[in-house]
Amino acid sequence: AQSVTQLGSHVSVSEGALVLLRCNYSSSVPPYLFWYVQYPNQGLQLLLKYTSAATLVKGINGFEAEFKKSETSFHLTKPSAHMSDAAEFFCAVRGNYGGSQGNLIFGKGTKLSVKP
Amino acid sequence: ETGVTQSPTHLIKTRGQQVTLRCSSQSGHNTVSWYQQALGQGPQFIFQYYREEENGRGNFPPRFSGLQFPNYSSELNVNALELDDSALYLCASSSQLAPQETQYFGPGTRLLVL
């Protein structure tokens, strides 16, 4: 069965500092992995996804993530945080696509705060 | 291109009542998935509809049911509401049934059960 663990429910960085949000996955099949962002009182917006092409995936708003099979990780980074990056971030793995190919399995989320 | 829309945005119900939530998928999308997001948690998969048929279900009781219409819009129905059903309900659509396909989320319906 697939699962996702996000380390750190809350991360705080200063404006201009590196953002690192951690995600580890468990999957019995080659994983499809996603990072979504949720701003207050809004739905989820896709930042980026890994679909077995390049291991370094670039997304929107300067975010990127690297798939590391040996570490079962898919950490999200951004070199320089902006105040507008403050939001909650969710890592997700596609469910057992032998059956339902639709479901995403989400981590509990990491809330990012950016200090001026 | 119109994105995924949901209605209503907010809803207050009492225990034991029934509720219907609605979702219009993005233009050209034939697959709709529903998720429940409790406060402080990640979204949890309820079920998915593909071309009007249920195509997978998460760990939710039968009082959670759904429909997909010929125009691929969808409804989520919850009977006999319980306090723990209070959550943000998210609808997501995608253009095909493939594991790498992106799901596009609507803004959600926030349900409060008193």
PDB file of C-alpha atoms in Angstrom:
ATOM      1  CA  ALA A   1       0.000   0.000   0.000  1.00  0.00           C
ATOM      2  CA  GLN A   2       1.125   3.520  -0.711  1.00  0.00           C
ATOM      3  CA  SER A   3       1.705   6.150   1.970  1.00  0.00           C
ATOM      4  CA  VAL A   4       3.349   9.512   2.455  1.00  0.00           C
ATOM      5  CA  THR A   5       5.059  11.000   5.489  1.00  0.00           C
ATOM      6  CA  GLN A   6       5.770  14.712   5.743  1.00  0.00           C
ATOM      7  CA  LEU A   7       8.337  15.557   8.398  1.00  0.00           C
ATOM      8  CA  GLY A   8       7.504  18.736  10.265  1.00  0.00           C
ATOM      9  CA  SER A   9       3.968  20.031  10.530  1.00  0.00           C
ATOM     10  CA  HIS A  10       5.265  23.586  10.664  1.00  0.00           C
ATOM     11  CA  VAL A  11       8.352  25.144   9.068  1.00  0.00           C
ATOM     12  CA  SER A  12       9.379  28.755   9.569  1.00  0.00           C
ATOM     13  CA  VAL A  13      11.994  30.520   7.425  1.00  0.00           C
ATOM     14  CA  SER A  14      13.128  34.089   6.929  1.00  0.00           C
ATOM     15  CA  GLU A  15      12.429  35.891   3.691  1.00  0.00           C
ATOM     16  CA  GLY A  16      15.241  35.096   1.236  1.00  0.00           C
ATOM     17  CA  ALA A  17      16.224  31.875   3.010  1.00  0.00           C
ATOM     18  CA  LEU A  18      16.146  28.366   1.574  1.00  0.00           C
ATOM     19  CA  VAL A  19      12.867  26.505   1.841  1.00  0.00           C
ATOM     20  CA  LEU A  20      13.092  22.731   2.408  1.00  0.00           C
ATOM     21  CA  LEU A  21       9.936  20.700   2.970  1.00  0.00           C
ATOM     22  CA  ARG A  22      10.451  16.971   3.480  1.00  0.00           C
ATOM     23  CA  CYS A  23       8.408  14.123   2.060  1.00  0.00           C
ATOM     24  CA  ASN A  24       9.062  10.406   2.234  1.00  0.00           C
ATOM     25  CA  TYR A  25       6.909   7.880   0.461  1.00  0.00           C
ATOM     26  CA  SER A  26       6.159   4.206   0.558  1.00  0.00           C
ATOM     27  CA  SER A  27       4.969   2.487  -2.576  1.00  0.00           C
ATOM     28  CA  SER A  28       4.824  -1.081  -3.811  1.00  0.00           C
ATOM     29  CA  VAL A  29       4.787   0.117  -7.415  1.00  0.00           C
ATOM     30  CA  PRO A  30       6.814   2.796  -9.219  1.00  0.00           C
ATOM     31  CA  PRO A  31       5.416   5.943  -7.645  1.00  0.00           C
ATOM     32  CA  TYR A  32       3.797   8.968  -9.159  1.00  0.00           C
ATOM     33  CA  LEU A  33       4.400  11.840  -6.722  1.00  0.00           C
ATOM     34  CA  PHE A  34       2.863  15.274  -6.432  1.00  0.00           C
ATOM     35  CA  TRP A  35       3.284  18.450  -4.417  1.00  0.00           C
ATOM     36  CA  TYR A  36       0.239  20.661  -3.937  1.00  0.00           C
ATOM     37  CA  VAL A  37      -0.060  24.033  -2.196  1.00  0.00           C
ATOM     38  CA  GLN A  38      -3.105  25.300  -0.338  1.00  0.00           C
ATOM     39  CA  TYR A  39      -3.565  28.957   0.480  1.00  0.00           C
ATOM     40  CA  PRO A  40      -5.986  29.884   3.295  1.00  0.00           C
ATOM     41  CA  ASN A  41      -9.612  29.144   2.467  1.00  0.00           C
ATOM     42  CA  GLN A  42      -8.741  27.820  -0.963  1.00  0.00           C
ATOM     43  CA  GLY A  43      -8.481  24.486  -2.753  1.00  0.00           C
ATOM     44  CA  LEU A  44      -5.274  22.742  -3.759  1.00  0.00           C
ATOM     45  CA  GLN A  45      -3.013  23.948  -6.545  1.00  0.00           C
ATOM     46  CA  LEU A  46      -0.476  21.673  -8.214  1.00  0.00           C
ATOM     47  CA  LEU A  47       3.121  22.810  -7.755  1.00  0.00           C
ATOM     48  CA  LEU A  48       4.824  19.935  -9.551  1.00  0.00           C
ATOM     49  CA  LYS A  49       4.699  16.205 -10.208  1.00  0.00           C
ATOM     50  CA  TYR A  50       7.084  13.310 -10.765  1.00  0.00           C
ATOM     51  CA  THR A  51       6.048  10.796 -13.413  1.00  0.00           C
ATOM     52  CA  SER A  52       9.267   8.778 -13.881  1.00  0.00           C
ATOM     53  CA  ALA A  53      10.915  11.112 -16.375  1.00  0.00           C
ATOM     54  CA  ALA A  54      13.572  13.445 -14.943  1.00  0.00           C
ATOM     55  CA  THR A  55      14.346  12.960 -11.256  1.00  0.00           C
ATOM     56  CA  LEU A  56      14.655  16.728 -10.702  1.00  0.00           C
ATOM     57  CA  VAL A  57      11.279  18.272 -11.307  1.00  0.00           C
ATOM     58  CA  LYS A  58      10.730  21.997 -11.666  1.00  0.00           C
ATOM     59  CA  GLY A  59       7.413  23.495 -10.755  1.00  0.00           C
ATOM     60  CA  ILE A  60       5.674  26.814 -10.523  1.00  0.00           C
ATOM     61  CA  ASN A  61       6.775  29.811  -8.442  1.00  0.00           C
ATOM     62  CA  GLY A  62      10.407  28.680  -8.329  1.00  0.00           C
ATOM     63  CA  PHE A  63       9.802  25.417  -6.474  1.00  0.00           C
ATOM     64  CA  GLU A  64      11.491  22.166  -7.402  1.00  0.00           C
ATOM     65  CA  ALA A  65      11.689  18.643  -6.026  1.00  0.00           C
ATOM     66  CA  GLU A  66      14.109  15.774  -6.446  1.00  0.00           C
ATOM     67  CA  PHE A  67      13.020  12.153  -6.582  1.00  0.00           C
ATOM     68  CA  LYS A  68      15.484   9.884  -4.764  1.00  0.00           C
ATOM     69  CA  LYS A  69      14.522   6.261  -5.021  1.00  0.00           C
ATOM     70  CA  SER A  70      17.289   5.059  -2.677  1.00  0.00           C
ATOM     71  CA  GLU A  71      15.980   7.353   0.051  1.00  0.00           C
ATOM     72  CA  THR A  72      12.287   7.029  -0.914  1.00  0.00           C
ATOM     73  CA  SER A  73      12.136  10.818  -0.744  1.00  0.00           C
ATOM     74  CA  PHE A  74      10.656  13.650  -2.759  1.00  0.00           C
ATOM     75  CA  HIS A  75      11.652  16.793  -0.868  1.00  0.00           C
ATOM     76  CA  LEU A  76      10.460  20.222  -2.042  1.00  0.00           C
ATOM     77  CA  THR A  77      12.873  23.146  -2.187  1.00  0.00           C
ATOM     78  CA  LYS A  78      12.995  26.791  -3.147  1.00  0.00           C
ATOM     79  CA  PRO A  79      16.281  28.738  -3.034  1.00  0.00           C
ATOM     80  CA  SER A  80      14.828  31.984  -1.729  1.00  0.00           C
ATOM     81  CA  ALA A  81      11.559  32.312   0.182  1.00  0.00           C
ATOM     82  CA  HIS A  82       9.088  35.104  -0.502  1.00  0.00           C
ATOM     83  CA  MET A  83       6.396  36.315   1.858  1.00  0.00           C
ATOM     84  CA  SER A  84       3.829  35.134  -0.690  1.00  0.00           C
ATOM     85  CA  ASP A  85       5.040  31.526  -0.255  1.00  0.00           C
ATOM     86  CA  ALA A  86       3.347  31.273   3.139  1.00  0.00           C
ATOM     87  CA  ALA A  87       0.820  28.461   2.759  1.00  0.00           C
ATOM     88  CA  GLU A  88       0.266  24.801   3.538  1.00  0.00           C
ATOM     89  CA  PHE A  89       2.035  22.251   1.360  1.00  0.00           C
ATOM     90  CA  PHE A  90       0.920  18.690   0.740  1.00  0.00           C
ATOM     91  CA  CYS A  91       2.900  15.814  -0.694  1.00  0.00           C
ATOM     92  CA  ALA A  92       0.872  13.058  -2.335  1.00  0.00           C
ATOM     93  CA  VAL A  93       1.442   9.693  -3.961  1.00  0.00           C
ATOM     94  CA  ARG A  94      -0.898   8.096  -6.445  1.00  0.00           C
ATOM     95  CA  GLY A  95      -2.868   5.215  -4.947  1.00  0.00           C
ATOM     96  CA  ASN A  96      -2.862   1.663  -6.132  1.00  0.00           C
ATOM     97  CA  TYR A  97      -3.395   2.274  -9.791  1.00  0.00           C
ATOM     98  CA  GLY A  98      -3.876  -1.381 -10.447  1.00  0.00           C
ATOM     99  CA  GLY A  99      -7.412  -0.734  -9.305  1.00  0.00           C
ATOM    100  CA  SER A 100      -8.691   2.784  -8.985  1.00  0.00           C
ATOM    101  CA  GLN A 101      -6.323   4.982 -10.872  1.00  0.00           C
ATOM    102  CA  GLY A 102      -7.725   8.090  -9.359  1.00  0.00           C
ATOM    103  CA  ASN A 103      -6.962   8.429  -5.743  1.00  0.00           C
ATOM    104  CA  LEU A 104      -4.207  10.535  -4.325  1.00  0.00           C
ATOM    105  CA  ILE A 105      -2.841   9.646  -0.900  1.00  0.00           C
ATOM    106  CA  PHE A 106      -1.824  12.809   0.908  1.00  0.00           C
ATOM    107  CA  GLY A 107       0.523  13.530   3.761  1.00  0.00           C
ATOM    108  CA  LYS A 108      -0.696  15.557   6.734  1.00  0.00           C
ATOM    109  CA  GLY A 109       0.748  18.732   5.318  1.00  0.00           C
ATOM    110  CA  THR A 110       3.449  21.225   6.281  1.00  0.00           C
ATOM    111  CA  LYS A 111       2.540  24.793   7.064  1.00  0.00           C
ATOM    112  CA  LEU A 112       5.198  27.224   5.843  1.00  0.00           C
ATOM    113  CA  SER A 113       5.607  30.566   7.568  1.00  0.00           C
ATOM    114  CA  VAL A 114       7.882  33.259   6.112  1.00  0.00           C
ATOM    115  CA  LYS A 115       9.261  35.923   8.447  1.00  0.00           C
ATOM    116  CA  PRO A 116      10.198  39.371   7.132  1.00  0.00           C
TER     117      PRO A 116
ATOM    118  CA  GLU B   1     -11.120  27.612 -19.813  1.00  0.00           C
ATOM    119  CA  THR B   2     -13.297  27.341 -16.708  1.00  0.00           C
ATOM    120  CA  GLY B   3     -11.753  25.610 -13.731  1.00  0.00           C
ATOM    121  CA  VAL B   4     -13.388  23.274 -11.252  1.00  0.00           C
ATOM    122  CA  THR B   5     -16.261  24.905  -9.393  1.00  0.00           C
ATOM    123  CA  GLN B   6     -18.095  23.747  -6.288  1.00  0.00           C
ATOM    124  CA  SER B   7     -21.303  24.775  -4.582  1.00  0.00           C
ATOM    125  CA  PRO B   8     -22.197  25.837  -2.031  1.00  0.00           C
ATOM    126  CA  THR B   9     -19.056  27.383  -0.522  1.00  0.00           C
ATOM    127  CA  HIS B  10     -20.274  26.950   3.039  1.00  0.00           C
ATOM    128  CA  LEU B  11     -23.011  24.897   4.650  1.00  0.00           C
ATOM    129  CA  ILE B  12     -24.306  24.371   8.178  1.00  0.00           C
ATOM    130  CA  LYS B  13     -26.348  21.273   8.998  1.00  0.00           C
ATOM    131  CA  THR B  14     -27.441  19.430  12.118  1.00  0.00           C
ATOM    132  CA  ARG B  15     -26.778  15.831  13.064  1.00  0.00           C
ATOM    133  CA  GLY B  16     -28.959  13.334  11.235  1.00  0.00           C
ATOM    134  CA  GLN B  17     -29.654  15.597   8.275  1.00  0.00           C
ATOM    135  CA  GLN B  18     -28.689  14.912   4.693  1.00  0.00           C
ATOM    136  CA  VAL B  19     -26.546  17.094   2.448  1.00  0.00           C
ATOM    137  CA  THR B  20     -25.766  17.325  -1.271  1.00  0.00           C
ATOM    138  CA  LEU B  21     -22.610  18.981  -2.542  1.00  0.00           C
ATOM    139  CA  ARG B  22     -22.058  19.815  -6.193  1.00  0.00           C
ATOM    140  CA  CYS B  23     -19.057  19.960  -8.472  1.00  0.00           C
ATOM    141  CA  SER B  24     -18.589  21.087 -12.061  1.00  0.00           C
ATOM    142  CA  SER B  25     -15.510  19.605 -13.617  1.00  0.00           C
ATOM    143  CA  GLN B  26     -13.060  21.477 -15.781  1.00  0.00           C
ATOM    144  CA  SER B  27     -13.998  21.626 -19.449  1.00  0.00           C
ATOM    145  CA  GLY B  28     -12.955  18.413 -21.240  1.00  0.00           C
ATOM    146  CA  HIS B  29     -12.497  16.390 -18.049  1.00  0.00           C
ATOM    147  CA  ASN B  30     -14.386  13.116 -17.650  1.00  0.00           C
ATOM    148  CA  THR B  31     -13.077  12.009 -14.252  1.00  0.00           C
ATOM    149  CA  VAL B  32     -14.116  13.449 -10.898  1.00  0.00           C
ATOM    150  CA  SER B  33     -12.746  12.542  -7.473  1.00  0.00           C
ATOM    151  CA  TRP B  34     -14.027  13.647  -4.076  1.00  0.00           C
ATOM    152  CA  TYR B  35     -11.907  14.172  -0.976  1.00  0.00           C
ATOM    153  CA  GLN B  36     -12.636  15.045   2.646  1.00  0.00           C
ATOM    154  CA  GLN B  37     -10.191  17.334   4.436  1.00  0.00           C
ATOM    155  CA  ALA B  38     -10.674  17.509   8.182  1.00  0.00           C
ATOM    156  CA  LEU B  39      -9.173  20.450  10.051  1.00  0.00           C
ATOM    157  CA  GLY B  40      -5.397  20.153  10.251  1.00  0.00           C
ATOM    158  CA  GLN B  41      -5.264  17.041   8.077  1.00  0.00           C
ATOM    159  CA  GLY B  42      -4.479  16.155   4.494  1.00  0.00           C
ATOM    160  CA  PRO B  43      -7.327  15.342   2.122  1.00  0.00           C
ATOM    161  CA  GLN B  44      -8.671  11.782   2.229  1.00  0.00           C
ATOM    162  CA  PHE B  45     -10.065  10.048  -0.843  1.00  0.00           C
ATOM    163  CA  ILE B  46     -13.802   9.351  -0.735  1.00  0.00           C
ATOM    164  CA  PHE B  47     -14.510   8.040  -4.230  1.00  0.00           C
ATOM    165  CA  GLN B  48     -13.960   8.638  -7.922  1.00  0.00           C
ATOM    166  CA  TYR B  49     -16.317   8.717 -10.902  1.00  0.00           C
ATOM    167  CA  TYR B  50     -15.277   7.996 -14.471  1.00  0.00           C
ATOM    168  CA  ARG B  51     -17.795   8.340 -17.293  1.00  0.00           C
ATOM    169  CA  GLU B  52     -20.724   8.199 -14.833  1.00  0.00           C
ATOM    170  CA  GLU B  53     -19.556   5.029 -13.038  1.00  0.00           C
ATOM    171  CA  GLU B  54     -17.943   4.769  -9.622  1.00  0.00           C
ATOM    172  CA  ASN B  55     -14.334   3.771 -10.186  1.00  0.00           C
ATOM    173  CA  GLY B  56     -12.857   3.279  -6.739  1.00  0.00           C
ATOM    174  CA  ARG B  57     -13.765   4.150  -3.196  1.00  0.00           C
ATOM    175  CA  GLY B  58     -11.841   5.014  -0.073  1.00  0.00           C
ATOM    176  CA  ASN B  59     -12.582   3.981   3.497  1.00  0.00           C
ATOM    177  CA  PHE B  60     -15.906   5.802   3.870  1.00  0.00           C
ATOM    178  CA  PRO B  61     -19.250   4.291   4.896  1.00  0.00           C
ATOM    179  CA  PRO B  62     -22.121   3.773   2.446  1.00  0.00           C
ATOM    180  CA  ARG B  63     -23.911   6.868   3.712  1.00  0.00           C
ATOM    181  CA  PHE B  64     -21.414   8.715   1.519  1.00  0.00           C
ATOM    182  CA  SER B  65     -22.668   8.317  -2.040  1.00  0.00           C
ATOM    183  CA  GLY B  66     -22.243  10.082  -5.326  1.00  0.00           C
ATOM    184  CA  LEU B  67     -23.350  10.602  -8.866  1.00  0.00           C
ATOM    185  CA  GLN B  68     -21.774  11.737 -12.081  1.00  0.00           C
ATOM    186  CA  PHE B  69     -23.935  13.217 -14.814  1.00  0.00           C
ATOM    187  CA  PRO B  70     -23.572  13.000 -18.619  1.00  0.00           C
ATOM    188  CA  ASN B  71     -21.916  16.435 -18.629  1.00  0.00           C
ATOM    189  CA  TYR B  72     -19.396  14.989 -16.095  1.00  0.00           C
ATOM    190  CA  SER B  73     -20.518  17.223 -13.256  1.00  0.00           C
ATOM    191  CA  SER B  74     -20.900  15.374  -9.981  1.00  0.00           C
ATOM    192  CA  GLU B  75     -22.700  15.300  -6.643  1.00  0.00           C
ATOM    193  CA  LEU B  76     -21.623  14.047  -3.257  1.00  0.00           C
ATOM    194  CA  ASN B  77     -24.450  13.020  -0.936  1.00  0.00           C
ATOM    195  CA  VAL B  78     -24.020  12.374   2.752  1.00  0.00           C
ATOM    196  CA  ASN B  79     -26.887  10.887   4.754  1.00  0.00           C
ATOM    197  CA  ALA B  80     -27.370  10.789   8.518  1.00  0.00           C
ATOM    198  CA  LEU B  81     -24.769  13.477   9.146  1.00  0.00           C
ATOM    199  CA  GLU B  82     -22.450  13.063  12.121  1.00  0.00           C
ATOM    200  CA  LEU B  83     -20.400  15.705  13.917  1.00  0.00           C
ATOM    201  CA  ASP B  84     -17.198  14.167  12.495  1.00  0.00           C
ATOM    202  CA  ASP B  85     -18.438  14.883   8.967  1.00  0.00           C
ATOM    203  CA  SER B  86     -17.540  18.534   9.543  1.00  0.00           C
ATOM    204  CA  ALA B  87     -14.769  19.176   7.047  1.00  0.00           C
ATOM    205  CA  LEU B  88     -13.761  20.795   3.773  1.00  0.00           C
ATOM    206  CA  TYR B  89     -15.002  18.687   0.874  1.00  0.00           C
ATOM    207  CA  LEU B  90     -12.860  18.951  -2.232  1.00  0.00           C
ATOM    208  CA  CYS B  91     -13.706  17.919  -5.739  1.00  0.00           C
ATOM    209  CA  ALA B  92     -10.991  17.294  -8.331  1.00  0.00           C
ATOM    210  CA  SER B  93     -11.259  16.587 -12.031  1.00  0.00           C
ATOM    211  CA  SER B  94      -8.838  15.159 -14.566  1.00  0.00           C
ATOM    212  CA  SER B  95      -8.904  14.629 -18.293  1.00  0.00           C
ATOM    213  CA  GLN B  96      -8.331  10.902 -18.299  1.00  0.00           C
ATOM    214  CA  LEU B  97      -8.014   7.898 -16.074  1.00  0.00           C
ATOM    215  CA  ALA B  98      -4.249   7.605 -15.923  1.00  0.00           C
ATOM    216  CA  PRO B  99      -2.064   7.529 -12.811  1.00  0.00           C
ATOM    217  CA  GLN B 100       0.209  10.342 -13.942  1.00  0.00           C
ATOM    218  CA  GLU B 101      -2.678  12.605 -14.817  1.00  0.00           C
ATOM    219  CA  THR B 102      -2.967  15.820 -12.821  1.00  0.00           C
ATOM    220  CA  GLN B 103      -6.045  16.307 -10.696  1.00  0.00           C
ATOM    221  CA  TYR B 104      -7.325  19.875 -10.645  1.00  0.00           C
ATOM    222  CA  PHE B 105      -9.049  20.873  -7.441  1.00  0.00           C
ATOM    223  CA  GLY B 106     -11.977  23.152  -6.810  1.00  0.00           C
ATOM    224  CA  PRO B 107     -12.118  25.629  -3.916  1.00  0.00           C
ATOM    225  CA  GLY B 108     -14.099  23.223  -1.752  1.00  0.00           C
ATOM    226  CA  THR B 109     -17.299  23.257   0.272  1.00  0.00           C
ATOM    227  CA  ARG B 110     -16.897  23.786   3.999  1.00  0.00           C
ATOM    228  CA  LEU B 111     -19.476  21.750   5.904  1.00  0.00           C
ATOM    229  CA  LEU B 112     -20.209  22.306   9.572  1.00  0.00           C
ATOM    230  CA  VAL B 113     -22.383  19.754  11.373  1.00  0.00           C
ATOM    231  CA  LEU B 114     -23.875  20.909  14.671  1.00  0.00           C
TER     232      LEU B 114
END
